[in-house]
PDB file of C-alpha atoms (C1' of nucleotides) in Angstrom:
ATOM      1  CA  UNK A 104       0.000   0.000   0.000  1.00 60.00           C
ATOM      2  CA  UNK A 105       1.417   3.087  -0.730  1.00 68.00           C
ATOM      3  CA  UNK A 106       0.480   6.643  -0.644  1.00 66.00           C
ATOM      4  CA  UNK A 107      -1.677   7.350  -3.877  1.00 61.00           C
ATOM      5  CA  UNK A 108      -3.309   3.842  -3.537  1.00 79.00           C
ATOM      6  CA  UNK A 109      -4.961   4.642   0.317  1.00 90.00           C
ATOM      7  CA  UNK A 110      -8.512   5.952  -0.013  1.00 97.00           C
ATOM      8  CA  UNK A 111      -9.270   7.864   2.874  1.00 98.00           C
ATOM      9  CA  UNK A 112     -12.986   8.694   1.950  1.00 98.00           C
ATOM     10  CA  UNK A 113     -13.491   4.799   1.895  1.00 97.00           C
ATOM     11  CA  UNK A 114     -11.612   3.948   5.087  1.00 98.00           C
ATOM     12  CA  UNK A 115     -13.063   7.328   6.814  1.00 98.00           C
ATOM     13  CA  UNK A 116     -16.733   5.352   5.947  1.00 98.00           C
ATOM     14  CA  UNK A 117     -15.361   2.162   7.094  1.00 97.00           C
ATOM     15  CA  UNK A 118     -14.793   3.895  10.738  1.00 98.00           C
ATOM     16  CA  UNK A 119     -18.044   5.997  10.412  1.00 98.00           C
ATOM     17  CA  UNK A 120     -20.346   2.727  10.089  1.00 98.00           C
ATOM     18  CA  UNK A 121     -17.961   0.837  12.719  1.00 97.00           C
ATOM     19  CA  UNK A 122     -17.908   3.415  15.671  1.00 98.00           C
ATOM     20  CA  UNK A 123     -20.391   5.964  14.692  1.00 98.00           C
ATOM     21  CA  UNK A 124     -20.593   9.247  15.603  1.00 98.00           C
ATOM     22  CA  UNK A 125     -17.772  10.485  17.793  1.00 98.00           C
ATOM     23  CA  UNK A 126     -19.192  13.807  18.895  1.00 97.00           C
ATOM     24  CA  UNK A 127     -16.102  15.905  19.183  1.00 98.00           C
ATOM     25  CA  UNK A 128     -14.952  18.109  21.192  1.00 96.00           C
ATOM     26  CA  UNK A 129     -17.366  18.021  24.042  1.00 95.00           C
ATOM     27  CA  UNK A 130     -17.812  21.522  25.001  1.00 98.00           C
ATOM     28  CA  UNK A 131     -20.286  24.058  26.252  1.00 97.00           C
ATOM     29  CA  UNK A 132     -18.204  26.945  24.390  1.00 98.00           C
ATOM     30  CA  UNK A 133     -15.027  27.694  22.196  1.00 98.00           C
ATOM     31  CA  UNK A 134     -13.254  28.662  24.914  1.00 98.00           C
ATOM     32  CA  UNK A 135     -13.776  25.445  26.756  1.00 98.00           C
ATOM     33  CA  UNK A 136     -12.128  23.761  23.341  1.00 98.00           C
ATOM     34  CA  UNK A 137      -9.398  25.808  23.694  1.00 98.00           C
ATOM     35  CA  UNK A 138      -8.181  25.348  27.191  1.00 98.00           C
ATOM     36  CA  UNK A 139      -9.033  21.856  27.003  1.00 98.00           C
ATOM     37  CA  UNK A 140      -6.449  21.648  24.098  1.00 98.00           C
ATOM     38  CA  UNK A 141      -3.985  22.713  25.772  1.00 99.00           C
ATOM     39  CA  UNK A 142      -4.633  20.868  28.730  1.00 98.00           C
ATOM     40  CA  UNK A 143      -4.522  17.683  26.570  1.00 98.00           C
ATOM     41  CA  UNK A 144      -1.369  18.268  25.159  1.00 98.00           C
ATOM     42  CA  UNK A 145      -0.064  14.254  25.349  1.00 98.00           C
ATOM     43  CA  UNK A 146      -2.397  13.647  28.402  1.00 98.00           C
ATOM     44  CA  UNK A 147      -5.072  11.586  28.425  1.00 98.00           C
ATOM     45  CA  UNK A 148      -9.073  13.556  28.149  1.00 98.00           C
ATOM     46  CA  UNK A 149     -10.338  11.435  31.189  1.00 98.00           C
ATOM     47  CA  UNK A 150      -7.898  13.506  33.031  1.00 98.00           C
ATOM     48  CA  UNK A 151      -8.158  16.597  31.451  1.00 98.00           C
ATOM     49  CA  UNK A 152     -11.922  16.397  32.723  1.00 98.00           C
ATOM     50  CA  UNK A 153     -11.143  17.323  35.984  1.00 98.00           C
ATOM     51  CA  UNK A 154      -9.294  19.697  35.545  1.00 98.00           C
ATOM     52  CA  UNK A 155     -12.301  21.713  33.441  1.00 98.00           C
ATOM     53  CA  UNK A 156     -14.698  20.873  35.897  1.00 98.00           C
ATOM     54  CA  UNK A 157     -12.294  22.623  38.733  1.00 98.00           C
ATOM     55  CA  UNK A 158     -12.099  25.505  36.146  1.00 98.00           C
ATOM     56  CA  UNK A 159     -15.956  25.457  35.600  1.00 98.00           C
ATOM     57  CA  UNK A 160     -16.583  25.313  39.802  1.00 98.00           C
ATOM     58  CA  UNK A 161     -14.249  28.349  40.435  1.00 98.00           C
ATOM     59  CA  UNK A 162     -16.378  30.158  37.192  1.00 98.00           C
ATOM     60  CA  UNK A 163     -12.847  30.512  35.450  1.00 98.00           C
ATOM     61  CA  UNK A 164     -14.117  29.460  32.119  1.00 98.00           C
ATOM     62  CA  UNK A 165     -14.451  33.086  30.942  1.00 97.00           C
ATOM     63  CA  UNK A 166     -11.980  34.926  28.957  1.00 97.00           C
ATOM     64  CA  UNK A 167     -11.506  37.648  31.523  1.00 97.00           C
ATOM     65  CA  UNK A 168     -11.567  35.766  34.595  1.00 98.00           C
ATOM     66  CA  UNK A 169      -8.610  33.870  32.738  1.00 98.00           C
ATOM     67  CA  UNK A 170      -6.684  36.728  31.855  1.00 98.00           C
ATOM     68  CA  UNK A 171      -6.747  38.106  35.895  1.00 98.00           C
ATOM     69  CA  UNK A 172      -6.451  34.734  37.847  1.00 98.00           C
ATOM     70  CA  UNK A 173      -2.823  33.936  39.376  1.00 98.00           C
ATOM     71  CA  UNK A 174      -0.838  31.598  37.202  1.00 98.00           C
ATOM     72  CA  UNK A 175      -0.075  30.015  40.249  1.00 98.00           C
ATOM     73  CA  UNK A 176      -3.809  29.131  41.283  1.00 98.00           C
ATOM     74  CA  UNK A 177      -4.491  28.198  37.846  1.00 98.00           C
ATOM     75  CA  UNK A 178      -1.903  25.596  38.168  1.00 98.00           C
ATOM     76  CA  UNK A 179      -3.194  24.005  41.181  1.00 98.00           C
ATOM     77  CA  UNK A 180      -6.592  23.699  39.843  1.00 98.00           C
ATOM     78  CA  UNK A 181      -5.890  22.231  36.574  1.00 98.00           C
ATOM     79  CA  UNK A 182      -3.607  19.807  38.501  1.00 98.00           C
ATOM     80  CA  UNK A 183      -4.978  16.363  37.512  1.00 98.00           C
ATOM     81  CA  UNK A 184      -4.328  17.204  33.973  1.00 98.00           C
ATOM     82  CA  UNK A 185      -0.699  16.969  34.696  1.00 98.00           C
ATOM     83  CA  UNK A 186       2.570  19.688  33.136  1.00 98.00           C
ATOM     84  CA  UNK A 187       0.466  21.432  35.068  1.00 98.00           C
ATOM     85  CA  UNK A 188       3.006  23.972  35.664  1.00 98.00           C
ATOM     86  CA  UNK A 189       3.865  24.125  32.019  1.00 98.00           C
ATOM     87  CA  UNK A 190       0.276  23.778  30.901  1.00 98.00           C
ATOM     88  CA  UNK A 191      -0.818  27.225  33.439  1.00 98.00           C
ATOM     89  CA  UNK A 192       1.976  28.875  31.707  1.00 98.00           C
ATOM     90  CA  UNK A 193       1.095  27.818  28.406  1.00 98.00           C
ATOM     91  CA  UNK A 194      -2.912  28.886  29.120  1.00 98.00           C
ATOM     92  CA  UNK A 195      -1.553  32.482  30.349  1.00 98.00           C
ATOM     93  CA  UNK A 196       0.425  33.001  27.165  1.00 98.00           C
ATOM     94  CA  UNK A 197      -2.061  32.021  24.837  1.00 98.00           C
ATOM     95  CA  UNK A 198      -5.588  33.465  26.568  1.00 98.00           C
ATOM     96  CA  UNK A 199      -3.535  37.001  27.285  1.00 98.00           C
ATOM     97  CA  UNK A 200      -2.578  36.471  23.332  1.00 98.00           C
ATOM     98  CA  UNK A 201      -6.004  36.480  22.486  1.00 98.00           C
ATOM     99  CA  UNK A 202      -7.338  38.786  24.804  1.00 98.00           C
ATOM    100  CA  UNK A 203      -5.033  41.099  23.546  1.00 97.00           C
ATOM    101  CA  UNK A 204      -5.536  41.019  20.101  1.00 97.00           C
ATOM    102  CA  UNK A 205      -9.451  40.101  20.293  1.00 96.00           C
ATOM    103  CA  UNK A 206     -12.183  41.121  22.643  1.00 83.00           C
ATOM    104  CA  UNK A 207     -14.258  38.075  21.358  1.00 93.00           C
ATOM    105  CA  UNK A 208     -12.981  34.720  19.979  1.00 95.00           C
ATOM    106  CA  UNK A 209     -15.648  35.061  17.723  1.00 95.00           C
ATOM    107  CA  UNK A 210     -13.173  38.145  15.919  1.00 97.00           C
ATOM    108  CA  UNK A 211     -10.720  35.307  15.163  1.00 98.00           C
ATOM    109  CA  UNK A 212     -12.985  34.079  12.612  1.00 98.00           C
ATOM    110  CA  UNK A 213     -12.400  37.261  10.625  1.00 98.00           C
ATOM    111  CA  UNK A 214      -9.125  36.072   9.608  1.00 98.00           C
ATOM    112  CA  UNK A 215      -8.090  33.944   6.810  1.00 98.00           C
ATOM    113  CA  UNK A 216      -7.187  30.267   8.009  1.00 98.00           C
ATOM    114  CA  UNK A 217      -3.695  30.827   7.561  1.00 98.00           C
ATOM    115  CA  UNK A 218      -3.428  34.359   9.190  1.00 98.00           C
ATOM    116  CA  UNK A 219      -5.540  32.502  12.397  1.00 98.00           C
ATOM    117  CA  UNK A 220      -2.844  29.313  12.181  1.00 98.00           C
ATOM    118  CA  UNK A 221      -0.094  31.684  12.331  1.00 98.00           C
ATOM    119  CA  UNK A 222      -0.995  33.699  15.400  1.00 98.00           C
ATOM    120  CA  UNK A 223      -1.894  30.665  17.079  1.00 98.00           C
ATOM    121  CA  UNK A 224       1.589  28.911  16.151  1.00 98.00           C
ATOM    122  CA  UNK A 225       3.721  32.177  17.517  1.00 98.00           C
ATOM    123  CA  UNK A 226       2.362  32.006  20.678  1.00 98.00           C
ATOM    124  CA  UNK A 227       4.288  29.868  23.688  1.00 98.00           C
ATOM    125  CA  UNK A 228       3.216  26.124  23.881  1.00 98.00           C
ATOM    126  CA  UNK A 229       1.127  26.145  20.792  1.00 98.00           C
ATOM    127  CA  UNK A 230       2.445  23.732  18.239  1.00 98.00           C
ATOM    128  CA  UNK A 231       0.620  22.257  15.387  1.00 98.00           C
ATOM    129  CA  UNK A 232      -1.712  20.097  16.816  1.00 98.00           C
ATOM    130  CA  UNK A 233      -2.977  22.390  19.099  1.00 98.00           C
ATOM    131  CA  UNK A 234      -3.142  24.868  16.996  1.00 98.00           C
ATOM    132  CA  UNK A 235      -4.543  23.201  14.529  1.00 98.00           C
ATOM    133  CA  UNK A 236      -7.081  21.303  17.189  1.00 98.00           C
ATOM    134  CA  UNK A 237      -8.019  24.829  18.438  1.00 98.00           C
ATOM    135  CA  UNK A 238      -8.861  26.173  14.274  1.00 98.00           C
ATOM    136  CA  UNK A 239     -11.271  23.130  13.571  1.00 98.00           C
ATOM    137  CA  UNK A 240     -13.087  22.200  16.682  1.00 98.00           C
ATOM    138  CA  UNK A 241     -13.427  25.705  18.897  1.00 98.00           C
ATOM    139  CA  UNK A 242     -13.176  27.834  15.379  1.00 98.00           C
ATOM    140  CA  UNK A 243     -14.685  25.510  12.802  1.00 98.00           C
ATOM    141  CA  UNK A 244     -11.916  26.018  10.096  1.00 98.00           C
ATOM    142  CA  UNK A 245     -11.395  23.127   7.913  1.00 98.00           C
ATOM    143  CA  UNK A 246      -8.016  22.174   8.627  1.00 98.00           C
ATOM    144  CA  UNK A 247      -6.888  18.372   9.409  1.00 98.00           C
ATOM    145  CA  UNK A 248      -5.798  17.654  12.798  1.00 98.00           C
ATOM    146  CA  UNK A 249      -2.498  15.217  12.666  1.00 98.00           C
ATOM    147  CA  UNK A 250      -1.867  13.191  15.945  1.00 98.00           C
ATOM    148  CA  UNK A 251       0.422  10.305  16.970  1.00 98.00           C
ATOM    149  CA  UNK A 252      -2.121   8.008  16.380  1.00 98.00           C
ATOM    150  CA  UNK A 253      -2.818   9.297  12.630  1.00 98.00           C
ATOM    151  CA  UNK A 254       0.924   8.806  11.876  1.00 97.00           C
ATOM    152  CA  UNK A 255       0.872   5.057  13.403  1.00 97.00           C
ATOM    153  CA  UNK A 256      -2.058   4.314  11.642  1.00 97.00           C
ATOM    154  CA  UNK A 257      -0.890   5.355   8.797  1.00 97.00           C
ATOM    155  CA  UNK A 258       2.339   3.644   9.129  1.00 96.00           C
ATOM    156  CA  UNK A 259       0.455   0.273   9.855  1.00 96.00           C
ATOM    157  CA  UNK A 260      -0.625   0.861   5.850  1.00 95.00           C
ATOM    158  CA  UNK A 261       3.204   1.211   5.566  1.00 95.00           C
ATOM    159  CA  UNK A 262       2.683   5.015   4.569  1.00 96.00           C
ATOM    160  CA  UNK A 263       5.888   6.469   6.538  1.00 91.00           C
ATOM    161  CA  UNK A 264       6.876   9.900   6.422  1.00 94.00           C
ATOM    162  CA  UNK A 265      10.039  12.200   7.623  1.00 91.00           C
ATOM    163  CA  UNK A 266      11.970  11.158  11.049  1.00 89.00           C
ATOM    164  CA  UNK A 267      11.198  14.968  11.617  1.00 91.00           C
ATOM    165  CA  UNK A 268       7.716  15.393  13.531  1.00 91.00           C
ATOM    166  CA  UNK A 269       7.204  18.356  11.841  1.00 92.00           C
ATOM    167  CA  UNK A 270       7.978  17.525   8.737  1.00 95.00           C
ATOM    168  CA  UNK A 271       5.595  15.009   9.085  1.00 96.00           C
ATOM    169  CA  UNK A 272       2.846  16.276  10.594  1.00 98.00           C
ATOM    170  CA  UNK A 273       2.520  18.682   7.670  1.00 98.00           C
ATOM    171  CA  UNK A 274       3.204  15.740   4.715  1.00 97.00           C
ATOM    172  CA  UNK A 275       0.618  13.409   6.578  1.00 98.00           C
ATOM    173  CA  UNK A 276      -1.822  16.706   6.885  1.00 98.00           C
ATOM    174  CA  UNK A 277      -1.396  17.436   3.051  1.00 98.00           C
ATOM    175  CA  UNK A 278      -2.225  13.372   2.489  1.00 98.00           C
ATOM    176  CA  UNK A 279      -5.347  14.051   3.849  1.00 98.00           C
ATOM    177  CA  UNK A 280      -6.044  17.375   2.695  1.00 98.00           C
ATOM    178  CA  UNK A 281      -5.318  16.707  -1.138  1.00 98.00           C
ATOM    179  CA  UNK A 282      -7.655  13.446  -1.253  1.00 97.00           C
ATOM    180  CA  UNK A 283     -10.344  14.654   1.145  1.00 98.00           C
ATOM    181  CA  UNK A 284     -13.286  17.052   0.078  1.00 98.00           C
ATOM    182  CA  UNK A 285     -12.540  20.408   2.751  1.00 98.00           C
ATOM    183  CA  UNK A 286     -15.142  19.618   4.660  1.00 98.00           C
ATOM    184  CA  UNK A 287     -14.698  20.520   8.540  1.00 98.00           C
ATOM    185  CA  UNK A 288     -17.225  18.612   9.541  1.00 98.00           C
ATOM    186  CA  UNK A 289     -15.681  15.372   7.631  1.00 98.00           C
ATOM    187  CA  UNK A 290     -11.994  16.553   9.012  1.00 98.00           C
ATOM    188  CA  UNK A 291     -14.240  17.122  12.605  1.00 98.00           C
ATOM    189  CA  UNK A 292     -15.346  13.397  12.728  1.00 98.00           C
ATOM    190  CA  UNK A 293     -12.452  11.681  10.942  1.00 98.00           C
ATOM    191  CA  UNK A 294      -9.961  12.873  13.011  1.00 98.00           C
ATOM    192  CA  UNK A 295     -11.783  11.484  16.395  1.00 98.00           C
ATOM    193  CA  UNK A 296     -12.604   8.810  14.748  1.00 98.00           C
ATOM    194  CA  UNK A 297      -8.872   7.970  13.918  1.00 98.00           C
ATOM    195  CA  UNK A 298      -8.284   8.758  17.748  1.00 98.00           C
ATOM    196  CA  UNK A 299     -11.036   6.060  18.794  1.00 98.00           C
ATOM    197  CA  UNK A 300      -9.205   3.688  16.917  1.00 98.00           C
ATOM    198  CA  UNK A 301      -5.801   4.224  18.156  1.00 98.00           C
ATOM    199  CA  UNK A 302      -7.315   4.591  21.811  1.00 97.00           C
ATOM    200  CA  UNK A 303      -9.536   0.822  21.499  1.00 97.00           C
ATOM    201  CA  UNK A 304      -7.756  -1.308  18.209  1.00 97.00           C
ATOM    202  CA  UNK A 305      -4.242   0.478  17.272  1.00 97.00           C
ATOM    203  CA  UNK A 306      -2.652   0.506  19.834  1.00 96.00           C
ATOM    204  CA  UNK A 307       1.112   0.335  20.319  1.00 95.00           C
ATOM    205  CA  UNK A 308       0.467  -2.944  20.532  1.00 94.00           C
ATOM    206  CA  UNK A 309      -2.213  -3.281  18.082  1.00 95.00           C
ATOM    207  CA  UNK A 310      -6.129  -5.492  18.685  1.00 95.00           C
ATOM    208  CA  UNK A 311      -5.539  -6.188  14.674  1.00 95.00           C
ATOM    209  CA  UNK A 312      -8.200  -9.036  14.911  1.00 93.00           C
ATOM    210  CA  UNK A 313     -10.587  -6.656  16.189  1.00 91.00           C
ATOM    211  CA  UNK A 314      -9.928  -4.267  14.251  1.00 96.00           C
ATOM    212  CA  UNK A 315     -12.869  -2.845  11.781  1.00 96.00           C
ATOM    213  CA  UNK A 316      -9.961  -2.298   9.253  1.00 96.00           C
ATOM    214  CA  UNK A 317      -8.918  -6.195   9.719  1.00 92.00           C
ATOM    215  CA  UNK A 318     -12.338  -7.898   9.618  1.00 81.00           C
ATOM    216  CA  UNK A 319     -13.190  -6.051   6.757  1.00 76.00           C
ATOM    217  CA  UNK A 320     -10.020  -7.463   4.932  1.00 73.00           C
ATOM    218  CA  UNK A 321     -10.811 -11.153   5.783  1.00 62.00           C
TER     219      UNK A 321
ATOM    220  C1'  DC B  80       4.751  -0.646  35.881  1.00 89.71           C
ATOM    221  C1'  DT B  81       3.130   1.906  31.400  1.00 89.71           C
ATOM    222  C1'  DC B  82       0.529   5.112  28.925  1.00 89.71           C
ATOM    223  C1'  DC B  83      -1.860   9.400  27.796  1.00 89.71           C
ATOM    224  C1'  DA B  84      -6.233  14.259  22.156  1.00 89.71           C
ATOM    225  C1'  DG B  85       2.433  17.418  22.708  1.00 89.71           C
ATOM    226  C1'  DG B  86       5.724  21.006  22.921  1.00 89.71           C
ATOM    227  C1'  DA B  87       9.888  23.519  24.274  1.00 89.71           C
ATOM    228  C1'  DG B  88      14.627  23.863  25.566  1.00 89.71           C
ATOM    229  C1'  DA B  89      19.211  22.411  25.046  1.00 89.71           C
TER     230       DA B  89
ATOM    231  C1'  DT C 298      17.896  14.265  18.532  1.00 89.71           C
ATOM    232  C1'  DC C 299      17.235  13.484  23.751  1.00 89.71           C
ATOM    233  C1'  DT C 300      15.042  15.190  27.983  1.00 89.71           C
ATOM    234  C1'  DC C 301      11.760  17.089  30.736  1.00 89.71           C
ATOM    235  C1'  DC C 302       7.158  18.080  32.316  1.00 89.71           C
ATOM    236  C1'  DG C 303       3.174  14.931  35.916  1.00 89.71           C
ATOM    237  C1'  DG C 304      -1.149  13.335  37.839  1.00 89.71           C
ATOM    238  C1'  DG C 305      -4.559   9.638  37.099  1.00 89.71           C
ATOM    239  C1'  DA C 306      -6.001   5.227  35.581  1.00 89.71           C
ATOM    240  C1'  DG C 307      -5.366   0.345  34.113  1.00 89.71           C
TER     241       DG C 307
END
DNA sequence: CTCCAGGAGA
DNA sequence: TCTCCGGGAG
């Protein structure tokens, strides 16, 4: 299998009718997406659960009550989420970014997808993923979101990319982009979809009998 | 004990 | 290219 044979519409339906609807990202607001994209940077969402509830308790889920609260509270309260150190640090850069330069996150909108990506990806402890995780599911832009379960997936159809994990993030996102309709709501589901695979069949040490990929190929 | 919806610093 | 950040759950 190599990279012009994959069809990603076809496998994308083959996880649809297996797993259904994934309802991503569970949210009451865009600014829940955000923090809780930061706060799942390589951490698992059970966890980062918590720590938004502690956030939704103290009423913190607000723009402005973000941009005054202590770094140093904000750290103990998203604690369970782990980095959490790192991760308060990384919230305060990015929310002071945006208050900043927006009074609403709905302004964001108002720039092009690549003018929104690039603010996002000069800010302090926003790389491409959550960048990119921030554009399509708190900002609906239809950009494809590139984990380390995409790229091992991938690689199990022996479609390998750079050593670099840049590099690769943005030749894996092009695979997708270039043989996809831009849809967000397709790049919405298929990415969680790809994530509820990783998470149940490929694994690091992959269920292949179970898997919906598998059983279709007997 | 390992793993997790990553990213920065060196 | 390593190393660190980290609590929670299996």
């Amino acid at each position: 299998m190599s990279k012009k044979d994959i069809d990603l519409l076809k496998n994308y339906e083959i996880l649809y009718n297996f797993f259904g609807p994934q309802g991503w990202w569970p949210a009451d607001s865009p600014l829940e997406v955000i923090v809780g994209a930061v706060l799942t940077q390589n951490t698992s969402w059970q966890n980062v659960e918590k720590a938004i509830e502690n956030l939704k308790r103290e009423r913190l889920l607000d723009l402005t009550a973000l941009v005054n609260v202590e770094q140093d509270k904000l750290a103990m309260l998203i604690k369970p989420s782990g980095y959490y150190n790192i991760k308060a640090k990384r919230l305060k850069n990015l929310i002071t970014e945006i208050y900043k330069n927006f009074q609403d996150l709905e302004d964001i909108k108002k720039l092009s997808m690549e003018d929104a990506r690039n603010f996002l990806l000069k800010i302090n402890g926003i790389g491409c993923e959550t960048a990119d995780s921030i554009l399509l599911y708190a900002l609906g832009y239809p950009v494809f979101v590139i984990d380390a379960y995409t790229l091992r997936w991938l690689g199990r159809f022996d479609i390998k990319f750079s050593d670099s994990k840049r590099d690769s993030y943005h030749q894996s996102q092009a695979l997708f982009m270039k043989n996809l309709p831009i849809d967000s709501k397709l790049f919405n589901e298929y990415h969680a979809l790809i994530v509820r695979l990783g998470k149940e069949f490929c694994k690091k040490v992959p269920s292949c009998h179970e898997c919906p990929f598998y059983i279709r190929a007997l």
